[in-house]
Amino acid sequence: MRKFMSKRIKPFSGLFLSLMLLVGSVVPTFAAGVETWDQAYGPWENIRVVNNNLTPVKTIGRNGYLIIDNFVAPCNNTYCTCSDQEPSNYSAITVHMQIRKVGTGEILADQWFDEHRIFSYELKTNRPVAVGEKVQVFFDVCSKGTPPGPYRKAHIEFRYRYS
């Protein structure tokens, strides 16, 4: 009886394992291409910055001054539930933000923002942007007043708008 069951189950177990590997290895795909910022107000996006990060490339979809509204929260037990929070005795943070033109490296906006618990600022380009330009937003989180030190962490919510 055992030999009979083994011969009948073996082909099915191989098929079952193959299907499980296929289903378990499916990776979500994302739309190819560059996001276009063409609304008057863009949706809020979230990014967790460790030291520094650049957003993916964005294509400008309107003419005018580009403004990035942002909320910044330090990555500690007061503001987040991350498993790798910063110790509570770390100094305040400062965030360096830039809007960079892709291809030329031109800095369209450049400003430092200081922490006041959760803080909110706007970053505005120093010239109007034009439809078709490609930009990236750069975030750099640093210790306020005591650099250098360990890489700092922050949670940043941002959105674009035009004026």
Coordinates of N, CA and C in Angstrom, one line a residue:
M1 N 0.8 -1.2 0.0 CA 0.0 0.0 0.0 C 0.9 1.3 0.0
R2 N 1.9 1.3 0.8 CA 2.8 2.4 0.9 C 3.5 2.7 -0.4
K3 N 3.9 1.6 -1.1 CA 4.6 1.8 -2.4 C 3.6 2.4 -3.4
F4 N 2.4 2.0 -3.4 CA 1.3 2.4 -4.3 C 1.1 3.9 -4.1
M5 N 0.9 4.4 -2.8 CA 0.7 5.8 -2.5 C 1.9 6.6 -2.9
S6 N 3.1 6.1 -2.7 CA 4.3 6.9 -3.0 C 4.3 7.1 -4.5
K7 N 4.0 6.1 -5.4 CA 4.0 6.3 -6.8 C 2.9 7.3 -7.3
R8 N 1.8 7.3 -6.6 CA 0.7 8.2 -7.0 C 0.9 9.6 -6.5
I9 N 1.6 9.8 -5.4 CA 1.7 11.1 -4.8 C 2.9 11.9 -5.4
K10 N 4.0 11.1 -5.7 CA 5.2 11.8 -6.2 C 5.0 12.7 -7.3
P11 N 4.3 12.4 -8.4 CA 4.1 13.4 -9.5 C 3.3 14.6 -9.0
F12 N 2.4 14.4 -8.1 CA 1.6 15.5 -7.7 C 2.4 16.4 -6.7
S13 N 3.2 15.8 -5.9 CA 4.0 16.7 -5.0 C 5.0 17.5 -5.8
G14 N 5.6 17.0 -6.9 CA 6.4 17.8 -7.7 C 5.7 18.9 -8.4
L15 N 4.5 18.7 -8.9 CA 3.7 19.7 -9.5 C 3.3 20.7 -8.4
F16 N 2.9 20.3 -7.2 CA 2.5 21.2 -6.1 C 3.7 22.1 -5.8
L17 N 4.9 21.5 -5.6 CA 6.1 22.3 -5.3 C 6.4 23.4 -6.4
S18 N 6.3 22.9 -7.6 CA 6.5 23.8 -8.8 C 5.5 25.0 -8.7
L19 N 4.3 24.8 -8.5 CA 3.3 25.8 -8.4 C 3.5 26.7 -7.2
M20 N 3.9 26.2 -6.1 CA 4.2 27.0 -4.9 C 5.4 27.9 -5.2
L21 N 6.4 27.4 -5.8 CA 7.6 28.3 -6.2 C 7.2 29.4 -7.1
L22 N 6.3 29.0 -8.1 CA 5.9 30.0 -9.1 C 5.1 31.1 -8.4
V23 N 4.1 30.7 -7.5 CA 3.3 31.7 -6.8 C 4.1 32.5 -5.8
G24 N 5.0 31.9 -5.1 CA 5.8 32.5 -4.1 C 6.8 33.4 -4.6
S25 N 7.2 33.3 -5.9 CA 8.3 34.1 -6.4 C 7.7 35.3 -7.3
V26 N 6.5 35.5 -7.3 CA 5.9 36.6 -8.1 C 6.3 37.9 -7.4
V27 N 6.9 38.8 -8.2 CA 7.3 40.1 -7.7 C 6.4 41.1 -8.3
P28 N 5.9 42.0 -7.5 CA 5.1 43.1 -8.0 C 5.8 44.0 -9.0
T29 N 5.2 44.4 -10.0 CA 5.9 45.2 -11.0 C 5.2 46.6 -10.9
F30 N 6.0 47.6 -11.3 CA 5.6 49.0 -11.3 C 5.6 49.5 -12.7
A31 N 4.7 50.5 -12.9 CA 4.6 51.1 -14.2 C 6.0 51.6 -14.6
A32 N 6.4 51.4 -15.8 CA 7.6 51.9 -16.3 C 7.5 53.3 -16.7
G33 N 8.6 54.0 -16.7 CA 8.5 55.4 -17.1 C 8.6 56.4 -15.9
V34 N 8.6 57.6 -16.3 CA 8.7 58.7 -15.3 C 7.4 59.3 -15.0
E35 N 7.2 59.6 -13.7 CA 5.9 60.2 -13.3 C 5.9 61.7 -13.8
T36 N 4.7 62.1 -14.2 CA 4.5 63.5 -14.7 C 3.7 64.3 -13.6
W37 N 4.3 65.4 -13.2 CA 3.6 66.3 -12.2 C 2.8 67.3 -13.0
D38 N 1.6 67.0 -13.3 CA 0.8 67.9 -14.2 C -0.5 68.4 -13.5
Q39 N -0.7 68.1 -12.3 CA -1.9 68.7 -11.6 C -1.5 70.0 -10.8
A40 N -2.5 70.7 -10.5 CA -2.2 72.0 -9.7 C -1.6 71.6 -8.3
Y41 N -2.1 70.5 -7.7 CA -1.6 70.0 -6.5 C -1.4 68.5 -6.6
G42 N -0.2 68.0 -6.3 CA 0.1 66.6 -6.4 C -0.3 65.9 -5.2
P43 N -0.4 64.5 -5.2 CA -0.7 63.8 -4.0 C 0.4 63.8 -3.1
W44 N 0.1 63.5 -1.8 CA 1.2 63.4 -0.8 C 1.9 62.1 -1.0
E45 N 3.2 62.2 -0.9 CA 4.1 61.0 -1.0 C 4.9 60.9 0.2
N46 N 5.3 59.7 0.6 CA 6.1 59.4 1.8 C 7.4 58.9 1.4
I47 N 8.5 59.3 2.1 CA 9.8 58.8 1.9 C 10.5 58.7 3.3
R48 N 11.1 57.6 3.5 CA 11.9 57.5 4.8 C 13.4 57.7 4.3
V49 N 14.0 58.7 4.9 CA 15.3 59.1 4.5 C 16.3 58.6 5.5
V50 N 17.3 57.9 5.1 CA 18.5 57.6 5.9 C 19.7 58.2 5.3
N51 N 20.2 59.2 6.0 CA 21.3 60.1 5.5 C 20.8 60.9 4.3
N52 N 20.8 60.4 3.1 CA 20.2 61.2 2.0 C 19.6 60.3 0.9
N53 N 18.6 60.9 0.2 CA 17.9 60.2 -0.8 C 17.5 61.1 -1.9
L54 N 17.3 60.6 -3.1 CA 16.7 61.3 -4.2 C 15.4 60.7 -4.6
T55 N 14.4 61.4 -5.0 CA 13.2 60.9 -5.5 C 13.5 60.3 -6.9
P56 N 12.6 59.5 -7.4 CA 12.7 59.1 -8.8 C 12.5 60.3 -9.6
V57 N 12.9 60.2 -10.9 CA 12.7 61.4 -11.8 C 11.3 61.7 -12.0
K58 N 11.0 63.0 -12.0 CA 9.6 63.5 -12.2 C 9.7 64.4 -13.5
T59 N 8.6 64.4 -14.3 CA 8.6 65.2 -15.5 C 7.6 66.4 -15.1
I60 N 8.0 67.6 -15.4 CA 7.2 68.8 -15.2 C 6.0 68.8 -16.2
G61 N 4.8 69.0 -15.8 CA 3.7 68.9 -16.7 C 3.0 70.3 -16.8
R62 N 3.5 71.3 -16.1 CA 2.9 72.7 -16.1 C 4.0 73.7 -16.1
N63 N 3.7 74.9 -16.6 CA 4.7 76.0 -16.5 C 4.4 76.7 -15.2
G64 N 5.5 77.2 -14.6 CA 5.3 78.0 -13.4 C 6.4 77.7 -12.4
Y65 N 6.3 78.3 -11.2 CA 7.2 78.0 -10.1 C 6.7 76.7 -9.5
L66 N 7.7 75.8 -9.3 CA 7.4 74.5 -8.6 C 7.6 74.7 -7.1
I67 N 6.7 74.2 -6.3 CA 6.8 74.3 -4.8 C 6.7 72.9 -4.3
I68 N 7.6 72.5 -3.4 CA 7.5 71.3 -2.7 C 7.1 71.6 -1.2
D69 N 5.9 71.2 -0.8 CA 5.4 71.2 0.5 C 5.9 70.0 1.2
N70 N 6.4 70.1 2.5 CA 6.9 68.9 3.2 C 6.7 69.0 4.7
F71 N 6.5 67.8 5.2 CA 6.4 67.6 6.7 C 7.5 66.6 7.0
V72 N 8.3 67.0 8.0 CA 9.5 66.1 8.4 C 9.3 65.7 9.9
A73 N 9.5 64.4 10.1 CA 9.4 63.9 11.5 C 10.7 63.1 11.7
P74 N 11.4 63.3 12.8 CA 12.5 62.5 13.2 C 12.1 61.0 13.4
C75 N 13.0 60.1 13.1 CA 12.7 58.7 13.3 C 13.1 58.3 14.7
N76 N 12.2 58.6 15.6 CA 12.5 58.1 17.0 C 11.1 57.7 17.6
N77 N 11.2 57.2 18.9 CA 10.0 56.6 19.5 C 8.9 57.6 19.7
T78 N 9.1 58.9 19.6 CA 8.1 59.9 19.7 C 7.2 60.0 18.4
Y79 N 7.8 59.7 17.3 CA 7.1 60.0 16.0 C 6.9 58.8 15.1
C80 N 7.6 57.6 15.4 CA 7.4 56.5 14.5 C 7.5 55.2 15.2
T81 N 7.2 54.1 14.5 CA 7.3 52.8 15.1 C 8.3 51.9 14.4
C82 N 9.3 52.5 13.7 CA 10.3 51.8 13.0 C 11.1 50.9 14.0
S83 N 11.6 49.8 13.5 CA 12.3 48.9 14.4 C 13.7 49.4 14.6
D84 N 14.2 50.3 13.8 CA 15.6 50.8 13.9 C 15.6 52.3 14.2
Q85 N 14.7 52.7 15.2 CA 14.6 54.1 15.6 C 16.0 54.7 16.1
E86 N 16.1 56.0 16.0 CA 17.3 56.6 16.6 C 17.1 56.7 18.1
P87 N 18.2 56.7 18.9 CA 18.1 56.8 20.3 C 17.5 58.2 20.7
S88 N 16.8 58.3 21.7 CA 16.2 59.6 22.1 C 17.2 60.7 22.5
N89 N 18.4 60.3 22.8 CA 19.4 61.3 23.2 C 20.1 61.9 22.0
Y90 N 19.8 61.5 20.8 CA 20.4 62.1 19.6 C 20.0 63.6 19.5
S91 N 20.8 64.4 18.9 CA 20.5 65.8 18.8 C 19.4 66.0 17.7
A92 N 18.9 67.2 17.7 CA 17.9 67.6 16.7 C 18.5 67.4 15.3
I93 N 17.6 67.3 14.3 CA 18.0 67.2 12.9 C 17.8 68.4 12.1
T94 N 18.5 68.5 11.0 CA 18.3 69.5 10.0 C 18.2 68.8 8.7
V95 N 17.4 69.3 7.8 CA 17.2 68.7 6.5 C 17.6 69.6 5.4
H96 N 18.5 69.2 4.5 CA 18.9 69.9 3.4 C 18.0 69.4 2.2
M97 N 17.3 70.3 1.5 CA 16.5 69.9 0.4 C 16.9 70.7 -0.8
Q98 N 16.9 70.0 -2.0 CA 17.1 70.6 -3.2 C 16.2 70.1 -4.3
I99 N 15.9 70.9 -5.3 CA 15.2 70.5 -6.5 C 16.2 70.6 -7.6
R100 N 16.5 69.4 -8.2 CA 17.6 69.4 -9.2 C 17.1 69.0 -10.6
K101 N 17.6 69.7 -11.6 CA 17.2 69.4 -12.9 C 18.0 68.2 -13.4
V102 N 17.3 67.2 -13.9 CA 18.0 66.0 -14.4 C 18.7 66.3 -15.7
G103 N 19.9 65.8 -15.8 CA 20.7 66.0 -17.1 C 21.7 67.0 -16.9
T104 N 21.4 68.2 -16.4 CA 22.3 69.3 -16.3 C 22.9 69.5 -14.9
G105 N 22.1 69.0 -13.9 CA 22.5 69.1 -12.5 C 22.2 70.5 -12.0
E106 N 21.5 71.3 -12.7 CA 21.2 72.7 -12.3 C 20.4 72.6 -11.0
I107 N 20.7 73.4 -10.0 CA 20.0 73.4 -8.7 C 18.9 74.5 -8.9
L108 N 17.6 74.0 -8.9 CA 16.5 74.9 -9.0 C 16.0 75.5 -7.7
A109 N 16.3 74.9 -6.6 CA 15.9 75.3 -5.3 C 16.9 74.6 -4.3
D110 N 17.3 75.4 -3.2 CA 18.3 74.8 -2.3 C 18.0 75.5 -0.9
Q111 N 17.7 74.7 0.1 CA 17.4 75.3 1.4 C 17.7 74.3 2.5
W112 N 18.1 74.7 3.7 CA 18.2 73.9 4.9 C 17.0 74.2 5.8
F113 N 16.4 73.2 6.4 CA 15.3 73.3 7.3 C 15.6 72.7 8.6
D114 N 15.4 73.5 9.7 CA 15.7 73.0 11.1 C 14.5 72.4 11.7
E115 N 14.8 71.4 12.6 CA 13.8 70.6 13.3 C 13.1 71.5 14.4
H116 N 11.8 71.4 14.5 CA 11.1 71.9 15.6 C 10.0 70.8 15.9
R117 N 10.5 69.7 16.4 CA 9.6 68.5 16.5 C 9.2 68.1 15.1
I118 N 7.9 68.0 14.9 CA 7.5 67.8 13.5 C 7.5 69.1 12.8
F119 N 8.2 69.3 11.7 CA 8.2 70.6 11.1 C 7.8 70.5 9.6
S120 N 7.3 71.7 9.1 CA 6.8 71.8 7.8 C 7.3 73.0 7.1
Y121 N 7.7 72.9 5.9 CA 8.2 74.0 5.1 C 7.8 73.8 3.7
E122 N 8.1 74.9 2.9 CA 7.9 74.8 1.4 C 9.2 75.2 0.8
L123 N 9.5 74.5 -0.3 CA 10.7 74.7 -1.1 C 10.3 75.2 -2.5
K124 N 10.7 76.4 -2.9 CA 10.2 76.9 -4.2 C 11.4 77.1 -5.1
T125 N 11.1 76.8 -6.4 CA 12.2 77.0 -7.4 C 12.5 78.4 -7.6
N126 N 13.8 78.7 -7.9 CA 14.2 80.1 -8.1 C 13.9 80.6 -9.4
R127 N 13.3 79.8 -10.3 CA 12.9 80.3 -11.6 C 11.7 79.4 -12.0
P128 N 10.9 79.9 -12.9 CA 9.7 79.0 -13.4 C 10.3 77.8 -14.1
V129 N 9.6 76.7 -13.9 CA 9.9 75.5 -14.6 C 9.0 75.4 -15.9
A130 N 9.4 74.6 -16.8 CA 8.7 74.5 -18.1 C 8.2 73.0 -18.3
V131 N 7.1 72.9 -19.0 CA 6.6 71.5 -19.4 C 7.7 70.8 -20.1
G132 N 7.9 69.5 -19.6 CA 8.9 68.6 -20.2 C 10.2 68.5 -19.5
E133 N 10.5 69.5 -18.6 CA 11.7 69.4 -17.8 C 11.6 68.2 -16.9
K134 N 12.8 67.7 -16.5 CA 12.8 66.5 -15.6 C 13.6 67.0 -14.4
V135 N 13.0 66.6 -13.2 CA 13.6 67.0 -11.9 C 13.6 65.9 -10.9
Q136 N 14.4 66.0 -9.9 CA 14.4 65.1 -8.8 C 14.5 66.0 -7.5
V137 N 13.9 65.5 -6.4 CA 14.0 66.2 -5.1 C 15.0 65.4 -4.3
F138 N 16.0 66.2 -3.7 CA 17.1 65.6 -2.9 C 16.8 66.0 -1.5
F139 N 16.9 65.0 -0.6 CA 16.8 65.1 0.9 C 18.1 64.7 1.5
D140 N 18.6 65.5 2.5 CA 19.8 65.1 3.3 C 19.5 65.4 4.7
V141 N 19.4 64.3 5.6 CA 19.1 64.5 7.0 C 20.4 64.5 7.8
C142 N 20.7 65.5 8.6 CA 21.9 65.7 9.3 C 21.6 66.0 10.8
S143 N 22.6 65.8 11.6 CA 22.6 66.3 13.0 C 22.6 67.8 13.0
K144 N 21.8 68.4 13.8 CA 21.8 69.9 13.9 C 22.9 70.3 14.9
G145 N 23.9 71.1 14.4 CA 24.9 71.6 15.3 C 26.0 70.7 15.7
T146 N 25.9 69.4 15.4 CA 26.9 68.5 15.9 C 27.4 67.6 14.8
P147 N 27.5 68.0 13.5 CA 28.0 67.0 12.5 C 29.5 66.9 12.7
P148 N 30.2 65.9 12.2 CA 29.6 64.7 11.7 C 29.2 63.8 12.8
G149 N 28.4 62.8 12.4 CA 27.9 61.8 13.4 C 27.3 60.7 12.6
P150 N 26.5 59.9 13.2 CA 25.9 58.7 12.6 C 24.9 59.2 11.5
Y151 N 24.7 58.3 10.5 CA 23.6 58.7 9.6 C 22.3 58.9 10.3
R152 N 21.6 60.0 10.0 CA 20.4 60.4 10.6 C 19.2 59.9 9.8
K153 N 18.1 59.8 10.4 CA 16.9 59.2 9.8 C 15.7 60.2 10.0
A154 N 14.8 60.2 9.0 CA 13.6 61.0 9.2 C 12.5 60.5 8.2
H155 N 11.3 60.8 8.6 CA 10.1 60.4 7.7 C 9.7 61.8 7.1
I156 N 9.6 61.8 5.8 CA 9.2 63.0 5.1 C 8.0 62.7 4.2
E157 N 7.0 63.6 4.4 CA 5.8 63.6 3.5 C 6.0 64.8 2.6
F158 N 5.8 64.7 1.3 CA 5.9 65.8 0.5 C 4.9 65.7 -0.7
R159 N 4.6 66.9 -1.2 CA 3.8 67.0 -2.4 C 4.2 68.2 -3.3
Y160 N 3.9 68.2 -4.5 CA 4.2 69.3 -5.4 C 3.0 70.1 -5.6
R161 N 3.3 71.4 -6.0 CA 2.2 72.3 -6.4 C 2.9 73.4 -7.3
Y162 N 2.1 74.1 -8.0 CA 2.6 75.2 -8.8 C 2.0 76.5 -8.4
S163 N 2.8 77.6 -8.6 CA 2.3 78.9 -8.4 C 2.6 79.8 -9.7

